[in-house]
PDB file of C-alpha atoms in Angstrom:
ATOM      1  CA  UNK A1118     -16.048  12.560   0.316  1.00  0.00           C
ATOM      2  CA  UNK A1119     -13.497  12.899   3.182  1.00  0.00           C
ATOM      3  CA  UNK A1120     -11.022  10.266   2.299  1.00  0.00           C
ATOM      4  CA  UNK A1121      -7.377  10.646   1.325  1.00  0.00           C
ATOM      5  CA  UNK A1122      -6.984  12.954  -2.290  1.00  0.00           C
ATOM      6  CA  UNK A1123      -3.668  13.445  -4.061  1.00  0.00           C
ATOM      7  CA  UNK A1124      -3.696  15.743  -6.859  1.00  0.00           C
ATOM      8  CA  UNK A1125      -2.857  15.718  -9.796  1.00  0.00           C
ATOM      9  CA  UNK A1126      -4.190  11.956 -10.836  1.00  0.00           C
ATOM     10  CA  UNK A1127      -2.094  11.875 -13.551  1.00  0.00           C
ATOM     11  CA  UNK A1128       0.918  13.936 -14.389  1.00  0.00           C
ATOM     12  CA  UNK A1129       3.053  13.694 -18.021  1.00  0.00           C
ATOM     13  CA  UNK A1130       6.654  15.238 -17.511  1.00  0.00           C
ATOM     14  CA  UNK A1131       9.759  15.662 -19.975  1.00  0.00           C
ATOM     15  CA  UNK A1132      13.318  13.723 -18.283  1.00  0.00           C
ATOM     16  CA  UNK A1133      15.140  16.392 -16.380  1.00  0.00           C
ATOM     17  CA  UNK A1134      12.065  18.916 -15.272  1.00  0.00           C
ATOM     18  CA  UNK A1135      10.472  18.912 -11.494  1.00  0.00           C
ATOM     19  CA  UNK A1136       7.350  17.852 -10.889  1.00  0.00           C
ATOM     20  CA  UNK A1137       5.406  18.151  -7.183  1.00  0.00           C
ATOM     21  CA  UNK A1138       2.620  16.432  -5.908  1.00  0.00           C
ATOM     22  CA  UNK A1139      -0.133  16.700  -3.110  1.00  0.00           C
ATOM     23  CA  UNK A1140      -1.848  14.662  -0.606  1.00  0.00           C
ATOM     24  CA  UNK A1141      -4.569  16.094   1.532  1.00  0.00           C
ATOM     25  CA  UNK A1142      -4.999  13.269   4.161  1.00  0.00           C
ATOM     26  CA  UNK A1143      -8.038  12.739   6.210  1.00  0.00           C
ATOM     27  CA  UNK A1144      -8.613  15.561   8.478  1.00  0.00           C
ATOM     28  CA  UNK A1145      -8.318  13.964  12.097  1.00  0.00           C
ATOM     29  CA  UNK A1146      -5.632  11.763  10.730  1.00  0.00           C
ATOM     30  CA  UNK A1147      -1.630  12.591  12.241  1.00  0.00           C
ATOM     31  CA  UNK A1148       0.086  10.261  10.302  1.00  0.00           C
ATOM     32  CA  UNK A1149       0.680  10.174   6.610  1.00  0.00           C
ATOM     33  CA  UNK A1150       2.640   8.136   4.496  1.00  0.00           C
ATOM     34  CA  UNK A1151       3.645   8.033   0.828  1.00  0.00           C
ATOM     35  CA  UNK A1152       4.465   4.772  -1.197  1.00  0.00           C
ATOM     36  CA  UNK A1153       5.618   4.205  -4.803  1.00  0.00           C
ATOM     37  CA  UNK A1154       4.172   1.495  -6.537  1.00  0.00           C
ATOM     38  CA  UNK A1155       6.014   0.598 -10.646  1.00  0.00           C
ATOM     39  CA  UNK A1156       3.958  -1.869 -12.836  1.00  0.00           C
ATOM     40  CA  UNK A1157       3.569  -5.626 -12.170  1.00  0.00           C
ATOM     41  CA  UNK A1158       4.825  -4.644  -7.937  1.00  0.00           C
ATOM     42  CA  UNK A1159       3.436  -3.930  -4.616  1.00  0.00           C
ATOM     43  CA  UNK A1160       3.613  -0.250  -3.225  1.00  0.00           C
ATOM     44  CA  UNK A1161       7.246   0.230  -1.419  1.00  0.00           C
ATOM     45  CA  UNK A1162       7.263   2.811   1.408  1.00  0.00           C
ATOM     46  CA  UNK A1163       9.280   5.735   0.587  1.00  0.00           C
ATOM     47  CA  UNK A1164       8.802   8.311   3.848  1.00  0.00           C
ATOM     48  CA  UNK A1165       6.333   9.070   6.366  1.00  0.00           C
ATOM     49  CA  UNK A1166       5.325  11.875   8.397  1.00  0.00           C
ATOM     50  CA  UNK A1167       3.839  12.457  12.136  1.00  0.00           C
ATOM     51  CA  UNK A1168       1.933  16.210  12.458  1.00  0.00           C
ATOM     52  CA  UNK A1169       4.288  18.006  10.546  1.00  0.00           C
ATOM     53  CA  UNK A1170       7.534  16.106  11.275  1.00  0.00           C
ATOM     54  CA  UNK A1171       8.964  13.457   8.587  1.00  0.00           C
ATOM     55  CA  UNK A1172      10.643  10.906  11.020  1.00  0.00           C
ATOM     56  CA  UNK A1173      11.705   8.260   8.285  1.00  0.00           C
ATOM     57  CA  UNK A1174      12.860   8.053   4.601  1.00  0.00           C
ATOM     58  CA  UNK A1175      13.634   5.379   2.802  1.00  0.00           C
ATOM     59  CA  UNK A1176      16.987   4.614   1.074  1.00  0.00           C
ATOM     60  CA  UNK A1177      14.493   4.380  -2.080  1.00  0.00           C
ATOM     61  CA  UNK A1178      14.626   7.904  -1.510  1.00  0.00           C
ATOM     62  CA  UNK A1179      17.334   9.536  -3.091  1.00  0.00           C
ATOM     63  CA  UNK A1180      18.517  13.228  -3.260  1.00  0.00           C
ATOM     64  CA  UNK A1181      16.291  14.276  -6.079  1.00  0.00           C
ATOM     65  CA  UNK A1182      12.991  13.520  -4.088  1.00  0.00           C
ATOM     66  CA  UNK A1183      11.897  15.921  -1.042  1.00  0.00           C
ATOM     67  CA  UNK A1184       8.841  15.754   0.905  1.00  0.00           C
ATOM     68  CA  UNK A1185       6.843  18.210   3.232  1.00  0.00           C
ATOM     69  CA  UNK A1186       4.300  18.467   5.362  1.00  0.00           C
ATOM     70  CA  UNK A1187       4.226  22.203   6.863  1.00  0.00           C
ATOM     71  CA  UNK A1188       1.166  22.517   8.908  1.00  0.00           C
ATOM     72  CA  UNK A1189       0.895  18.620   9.989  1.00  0.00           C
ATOM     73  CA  UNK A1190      -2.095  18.745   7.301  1.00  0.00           C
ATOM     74  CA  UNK A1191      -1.411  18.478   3.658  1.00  0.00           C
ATOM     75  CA  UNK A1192       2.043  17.040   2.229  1.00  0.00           C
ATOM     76  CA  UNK A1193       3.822  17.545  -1.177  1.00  0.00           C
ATOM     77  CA  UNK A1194       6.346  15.162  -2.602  1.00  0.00           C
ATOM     78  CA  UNK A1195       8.594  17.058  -5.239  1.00  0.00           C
ATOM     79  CA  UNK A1196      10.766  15.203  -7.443  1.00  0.00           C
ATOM     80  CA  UNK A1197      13.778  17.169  -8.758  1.00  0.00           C
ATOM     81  CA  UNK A1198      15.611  16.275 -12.131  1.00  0.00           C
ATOM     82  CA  UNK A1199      13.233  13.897 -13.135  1.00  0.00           C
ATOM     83  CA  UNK A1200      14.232   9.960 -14.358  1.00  0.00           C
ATOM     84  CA  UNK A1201      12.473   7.669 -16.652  1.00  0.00           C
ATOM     85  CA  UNK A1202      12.751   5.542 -13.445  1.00  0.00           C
ATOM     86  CA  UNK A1203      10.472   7.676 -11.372  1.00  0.00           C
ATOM     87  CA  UNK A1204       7.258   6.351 -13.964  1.00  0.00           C
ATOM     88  CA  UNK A1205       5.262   5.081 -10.991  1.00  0.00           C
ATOM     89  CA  UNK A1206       2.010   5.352  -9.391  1.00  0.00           C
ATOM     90  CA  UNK A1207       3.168   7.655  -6.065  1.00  0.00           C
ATOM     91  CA  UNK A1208       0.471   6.839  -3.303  1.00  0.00           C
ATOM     92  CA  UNK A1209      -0.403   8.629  -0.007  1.00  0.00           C
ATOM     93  CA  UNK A1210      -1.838   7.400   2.413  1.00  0.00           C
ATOM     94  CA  UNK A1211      -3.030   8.426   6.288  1.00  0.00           C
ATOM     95  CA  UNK A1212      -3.517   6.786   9.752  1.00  0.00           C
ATOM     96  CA  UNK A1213      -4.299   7.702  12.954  1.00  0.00           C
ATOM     97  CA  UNK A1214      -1.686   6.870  15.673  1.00  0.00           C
ATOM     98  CA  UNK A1215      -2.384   7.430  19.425  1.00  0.00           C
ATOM     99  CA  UNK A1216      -0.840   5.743  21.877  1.00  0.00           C
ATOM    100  CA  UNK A1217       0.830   2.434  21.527  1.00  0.00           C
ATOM    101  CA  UNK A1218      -2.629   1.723  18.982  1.00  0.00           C
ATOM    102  CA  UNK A1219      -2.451   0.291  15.666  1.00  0.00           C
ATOM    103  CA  UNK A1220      -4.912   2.050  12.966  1.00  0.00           C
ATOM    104  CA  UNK A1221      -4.815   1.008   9.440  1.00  0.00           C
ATOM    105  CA  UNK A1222      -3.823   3.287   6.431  1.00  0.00           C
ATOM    106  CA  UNK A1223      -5.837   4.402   4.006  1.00  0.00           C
ATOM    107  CA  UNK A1224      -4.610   5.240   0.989  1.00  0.00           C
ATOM    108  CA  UNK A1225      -5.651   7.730  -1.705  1.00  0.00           C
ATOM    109  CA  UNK A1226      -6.573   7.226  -5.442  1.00  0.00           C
ATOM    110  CA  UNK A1227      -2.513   7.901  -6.458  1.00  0.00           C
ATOM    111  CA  UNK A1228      -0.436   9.928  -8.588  1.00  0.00           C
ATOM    112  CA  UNK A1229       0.564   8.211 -11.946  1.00  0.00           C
ATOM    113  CA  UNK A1230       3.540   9.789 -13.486  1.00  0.00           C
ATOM    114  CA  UNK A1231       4.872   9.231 -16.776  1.00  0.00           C
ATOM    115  CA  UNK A1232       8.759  10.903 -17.260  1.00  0.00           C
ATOM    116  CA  UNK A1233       9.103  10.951 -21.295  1.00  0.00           C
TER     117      UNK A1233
ATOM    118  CA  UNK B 378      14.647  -6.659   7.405  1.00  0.00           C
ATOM    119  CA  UNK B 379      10.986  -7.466   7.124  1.00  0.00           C
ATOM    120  CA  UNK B 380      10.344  -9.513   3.723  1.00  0.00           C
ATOM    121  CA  UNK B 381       6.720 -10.639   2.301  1.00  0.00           C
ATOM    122  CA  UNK B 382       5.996 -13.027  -0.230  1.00  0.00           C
ATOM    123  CA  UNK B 383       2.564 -14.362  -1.471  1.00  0.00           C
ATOM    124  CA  UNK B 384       1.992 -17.343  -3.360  1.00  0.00           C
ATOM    125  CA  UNK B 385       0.685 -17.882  -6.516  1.00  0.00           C
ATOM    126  CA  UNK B 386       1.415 -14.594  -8.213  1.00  0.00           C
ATOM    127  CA  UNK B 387      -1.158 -15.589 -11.005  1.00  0.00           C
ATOM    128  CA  UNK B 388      -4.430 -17.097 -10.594  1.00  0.00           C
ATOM    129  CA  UNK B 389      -6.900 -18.242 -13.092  1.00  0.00           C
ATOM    130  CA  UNK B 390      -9.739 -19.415 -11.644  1.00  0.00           C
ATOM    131  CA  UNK B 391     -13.175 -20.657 -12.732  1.00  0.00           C
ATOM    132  CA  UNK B 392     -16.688 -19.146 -11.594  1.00  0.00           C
ATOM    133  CA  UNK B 393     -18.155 -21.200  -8.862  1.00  0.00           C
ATOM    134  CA  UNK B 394     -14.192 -22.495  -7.443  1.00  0.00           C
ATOM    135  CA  UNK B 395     -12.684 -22.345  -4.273  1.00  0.00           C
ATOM    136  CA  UNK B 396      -9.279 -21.316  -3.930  1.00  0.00           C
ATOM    137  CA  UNK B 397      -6.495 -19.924  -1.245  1.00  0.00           C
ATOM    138  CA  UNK B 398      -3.984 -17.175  -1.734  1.00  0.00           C
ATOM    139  CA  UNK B 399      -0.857 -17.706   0.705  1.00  0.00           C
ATOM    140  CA  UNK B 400       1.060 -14.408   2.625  1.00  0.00           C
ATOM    141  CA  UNK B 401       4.321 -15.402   4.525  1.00  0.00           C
ATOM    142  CA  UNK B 402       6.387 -12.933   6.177  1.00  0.00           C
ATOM    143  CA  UNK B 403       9.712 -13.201   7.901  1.00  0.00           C
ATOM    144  CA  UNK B 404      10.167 -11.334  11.023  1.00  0.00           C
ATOM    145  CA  UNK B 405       7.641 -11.079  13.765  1.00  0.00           C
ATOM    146  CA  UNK B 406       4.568  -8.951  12.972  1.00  0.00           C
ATOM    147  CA  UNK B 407       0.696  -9.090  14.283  1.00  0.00           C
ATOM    148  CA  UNK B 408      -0.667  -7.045  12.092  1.00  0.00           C
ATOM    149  CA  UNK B 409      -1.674  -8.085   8.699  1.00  0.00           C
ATOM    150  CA  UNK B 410      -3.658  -6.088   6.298  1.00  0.00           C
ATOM    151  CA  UNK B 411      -4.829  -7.608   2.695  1.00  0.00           C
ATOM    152  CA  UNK B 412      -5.955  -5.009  -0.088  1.00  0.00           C
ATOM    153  CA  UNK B 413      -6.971  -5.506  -3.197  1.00  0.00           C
ATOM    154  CA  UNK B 414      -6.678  -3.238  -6.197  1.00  0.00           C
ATOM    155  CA  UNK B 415      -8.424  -3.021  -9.665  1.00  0.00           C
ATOM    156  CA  UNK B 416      -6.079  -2.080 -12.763  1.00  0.00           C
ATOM    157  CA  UNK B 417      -4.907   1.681 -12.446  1.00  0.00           C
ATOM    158  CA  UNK B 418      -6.607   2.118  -9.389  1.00  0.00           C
ATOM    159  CA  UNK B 419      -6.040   2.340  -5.415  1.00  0.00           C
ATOM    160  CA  UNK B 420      -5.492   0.521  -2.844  1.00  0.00           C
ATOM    161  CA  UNK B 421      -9.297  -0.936  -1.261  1.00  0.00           C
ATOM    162  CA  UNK B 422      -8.752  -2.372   2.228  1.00  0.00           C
ATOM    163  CA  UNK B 423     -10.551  -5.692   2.612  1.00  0.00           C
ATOM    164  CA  UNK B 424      -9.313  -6.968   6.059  1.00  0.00           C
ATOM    165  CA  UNK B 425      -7.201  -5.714   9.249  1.00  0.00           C
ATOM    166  CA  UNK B 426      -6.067  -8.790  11.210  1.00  0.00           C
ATOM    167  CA  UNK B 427      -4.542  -7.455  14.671  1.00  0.00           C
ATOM    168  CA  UNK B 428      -3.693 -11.069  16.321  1.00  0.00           C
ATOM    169  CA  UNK B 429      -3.266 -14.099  16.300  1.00  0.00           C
ATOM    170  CA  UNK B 430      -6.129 -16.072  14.960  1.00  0.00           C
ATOM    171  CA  UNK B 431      -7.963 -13.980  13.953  1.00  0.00           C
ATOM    172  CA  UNK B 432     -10.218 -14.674  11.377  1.00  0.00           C
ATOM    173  CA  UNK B 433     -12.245 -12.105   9.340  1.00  0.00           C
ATOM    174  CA  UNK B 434     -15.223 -12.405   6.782  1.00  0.00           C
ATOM    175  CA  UNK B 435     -16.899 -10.518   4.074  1.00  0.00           C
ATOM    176  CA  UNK B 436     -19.077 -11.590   1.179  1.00  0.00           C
ATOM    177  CA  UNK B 437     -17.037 -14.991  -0.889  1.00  0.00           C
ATOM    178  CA  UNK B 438     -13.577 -13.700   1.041  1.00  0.00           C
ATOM    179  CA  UNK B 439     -12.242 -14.645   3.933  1.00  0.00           C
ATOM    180  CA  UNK B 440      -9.131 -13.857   5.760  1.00  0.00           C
ATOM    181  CA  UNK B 441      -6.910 -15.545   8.585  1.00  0.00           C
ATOM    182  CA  UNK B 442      -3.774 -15.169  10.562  1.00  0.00           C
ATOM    183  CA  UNK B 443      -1.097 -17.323  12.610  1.00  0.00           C
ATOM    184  CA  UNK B 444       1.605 -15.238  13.933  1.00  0.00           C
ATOM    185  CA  UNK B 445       3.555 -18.057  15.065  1.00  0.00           C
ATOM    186  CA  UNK B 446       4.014 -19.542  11.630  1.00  0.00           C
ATOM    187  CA  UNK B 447       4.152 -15.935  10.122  1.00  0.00           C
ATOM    188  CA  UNK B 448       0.987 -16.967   7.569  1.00  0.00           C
ATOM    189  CA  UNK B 449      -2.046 -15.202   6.249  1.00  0.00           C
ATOM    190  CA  UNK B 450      -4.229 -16.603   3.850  1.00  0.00           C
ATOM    191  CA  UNK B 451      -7.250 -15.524   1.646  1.00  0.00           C
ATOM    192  CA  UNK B 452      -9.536 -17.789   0.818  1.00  0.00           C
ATOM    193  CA  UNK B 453     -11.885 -17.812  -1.855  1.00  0.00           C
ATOM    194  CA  UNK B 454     -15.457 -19.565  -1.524  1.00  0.00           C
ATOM    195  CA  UNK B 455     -17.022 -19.722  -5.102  1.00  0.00           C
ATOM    196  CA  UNK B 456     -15.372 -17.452  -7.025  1.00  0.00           C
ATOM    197  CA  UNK B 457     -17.377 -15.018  -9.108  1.00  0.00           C
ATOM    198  CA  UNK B 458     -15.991 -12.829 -11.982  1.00  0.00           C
ATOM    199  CA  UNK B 459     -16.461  -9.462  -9.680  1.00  0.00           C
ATOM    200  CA  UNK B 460     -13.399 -11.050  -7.978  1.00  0.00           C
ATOM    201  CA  UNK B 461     -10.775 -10.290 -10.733  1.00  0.00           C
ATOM    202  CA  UNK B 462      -8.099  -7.871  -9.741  1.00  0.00           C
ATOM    203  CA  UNK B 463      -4.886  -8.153  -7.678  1.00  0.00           C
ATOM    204  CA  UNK B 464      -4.653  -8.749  -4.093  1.00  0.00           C
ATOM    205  CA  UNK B 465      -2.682  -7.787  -1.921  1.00  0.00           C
ATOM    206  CA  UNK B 466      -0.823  -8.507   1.806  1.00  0.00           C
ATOM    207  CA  UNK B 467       0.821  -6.336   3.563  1.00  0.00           C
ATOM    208  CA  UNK B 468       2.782  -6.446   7.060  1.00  0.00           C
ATOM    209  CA  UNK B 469       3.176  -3.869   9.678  1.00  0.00           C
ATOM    210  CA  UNK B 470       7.106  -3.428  10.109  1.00  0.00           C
ATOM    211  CA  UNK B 471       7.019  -2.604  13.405  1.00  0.00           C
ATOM    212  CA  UNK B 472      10.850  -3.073  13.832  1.00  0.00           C
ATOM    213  CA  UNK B 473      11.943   0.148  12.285  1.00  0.00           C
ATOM    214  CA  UNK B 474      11.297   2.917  15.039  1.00  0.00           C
ATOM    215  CA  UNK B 475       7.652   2.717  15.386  1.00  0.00           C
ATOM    216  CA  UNK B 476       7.010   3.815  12.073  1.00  0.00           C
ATOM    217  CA  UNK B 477       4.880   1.313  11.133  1.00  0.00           C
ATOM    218  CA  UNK B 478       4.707   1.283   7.654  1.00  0.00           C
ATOM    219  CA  UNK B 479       3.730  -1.608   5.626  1.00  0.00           C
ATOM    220  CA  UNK B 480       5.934  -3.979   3.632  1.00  0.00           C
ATOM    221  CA  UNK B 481       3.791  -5.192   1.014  1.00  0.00           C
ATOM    222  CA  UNK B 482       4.214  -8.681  -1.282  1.00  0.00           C
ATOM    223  CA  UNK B 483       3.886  -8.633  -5.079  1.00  0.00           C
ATOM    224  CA  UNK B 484       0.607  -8.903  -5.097  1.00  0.00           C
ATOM    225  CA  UNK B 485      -1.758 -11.927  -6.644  1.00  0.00           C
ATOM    226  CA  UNK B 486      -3.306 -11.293  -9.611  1.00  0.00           C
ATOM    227  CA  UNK B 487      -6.564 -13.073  -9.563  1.00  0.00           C
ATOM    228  CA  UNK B 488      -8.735 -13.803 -12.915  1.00  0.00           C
ATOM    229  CA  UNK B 489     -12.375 -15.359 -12.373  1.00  0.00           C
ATOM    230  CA  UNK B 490     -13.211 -17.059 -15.606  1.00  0.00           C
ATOM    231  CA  UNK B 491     -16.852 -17.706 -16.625  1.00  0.00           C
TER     232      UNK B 491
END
């Protein structure tokens, strides 16, 4: 299978510890994106990433959250301090972007995180 | 700043019914993307729709788009309970700096009834 993975699928976590995630997108892919997506809602962007440099973040994206992409290949979203708040599905998702082209993301199977 | 809304957010529908689920967005955009997703699962891409009038197909679904009145809609030719799940649009924002990330609406949460 070559599409977009995140690990880990699901990921239980006591208020106030740090949790990190990872998205491997797919391999030709130079753009990668991660979204947040809470119960009943659609996903909301929260940063995004071309090769290895993250060129927007969303106010949705406060101080506790950090993301990385060293290499321009995988990506990790960390969340410091955790919140009940942050329980959400946390999606990646990749595209390919040359030129002035549009190509359309696809998203992995997502990250659901429960903060207890 | 680029809002999306879709209309209904709840569908109940019977087998063998047509129906259409509305996407309206506010600022200029022509690209248009509809998903759908089954209950604690991804995001399935259904349709890319790049211009204006386009018009896309597959199986009982079928997807438009009219960038001058800023609509997409799904329509549904005789539903079948395979259908269930929540659909969604979502919107290139192509204002923000070329990032193109999607704004997505709340979803519609379809339910084919036998």
């Amino acid at each position: 299978d070559t599409g977009v993975s995140q690990d880990p699928r699901h990921k239980i976590t006591k208020r106030g510890q740090n949790v990190t995630f990872r998205c491997d997108p797919i391999s030709e892919h130079n753009r990668l994106y991660w979204y947040r997506q809470t119960l009943g809602q659609g996903p909301e962007f929260l940063t995004y990433f071309q090769n290895e440099a993250q060129l927007e973040k969303s106010r949705l994206l406060s101080d506790r959250f950090s993301a990385e992409r060293p290499k321009g290949s995988f990506s990790t979203l960390e969340i410091q301090r955790t919140e009940q708040g942050d329980s959400a599905m946390y999606l990646c998702a990749s595209s390919l972007k040359r030129g002035t082209g549009s190509y359309e993301q696809y998203f992995g199977p997502g990250t659901r995180l429960t903060v207890t | 700043e680029l809002k999306v809304e879709q209309n209904p957010l709840f569908l109940s529908m019977q087998e063998g019914k047509n129906y259409t689920i509305y996407c309206n967005y506010s600022t200029t955009s022509d690209r248009l993307y509809w998903y759908r997703q089954d209950p604690g699962k991804s995001l399935e891409s259904l349709f890319v729709l790049l211009s204006n009038g386009a018009v896309k197909q597959e199986g009982r679904l079928m997807a438009s788009l009219d960038t001058k009145a800023r609509l997409s809609t799904l329509h549904i030719t005789a539903a079948v309970h395979d259908l269930s799940a929540t659909y969604f649009c979502a919107v290139d924002d192509i204002t923000q700096g070329g990032s193109e990330k999607l704004v997505f609406g709340k979803g519609t949460k379809l339910t084919v009834n036998p």
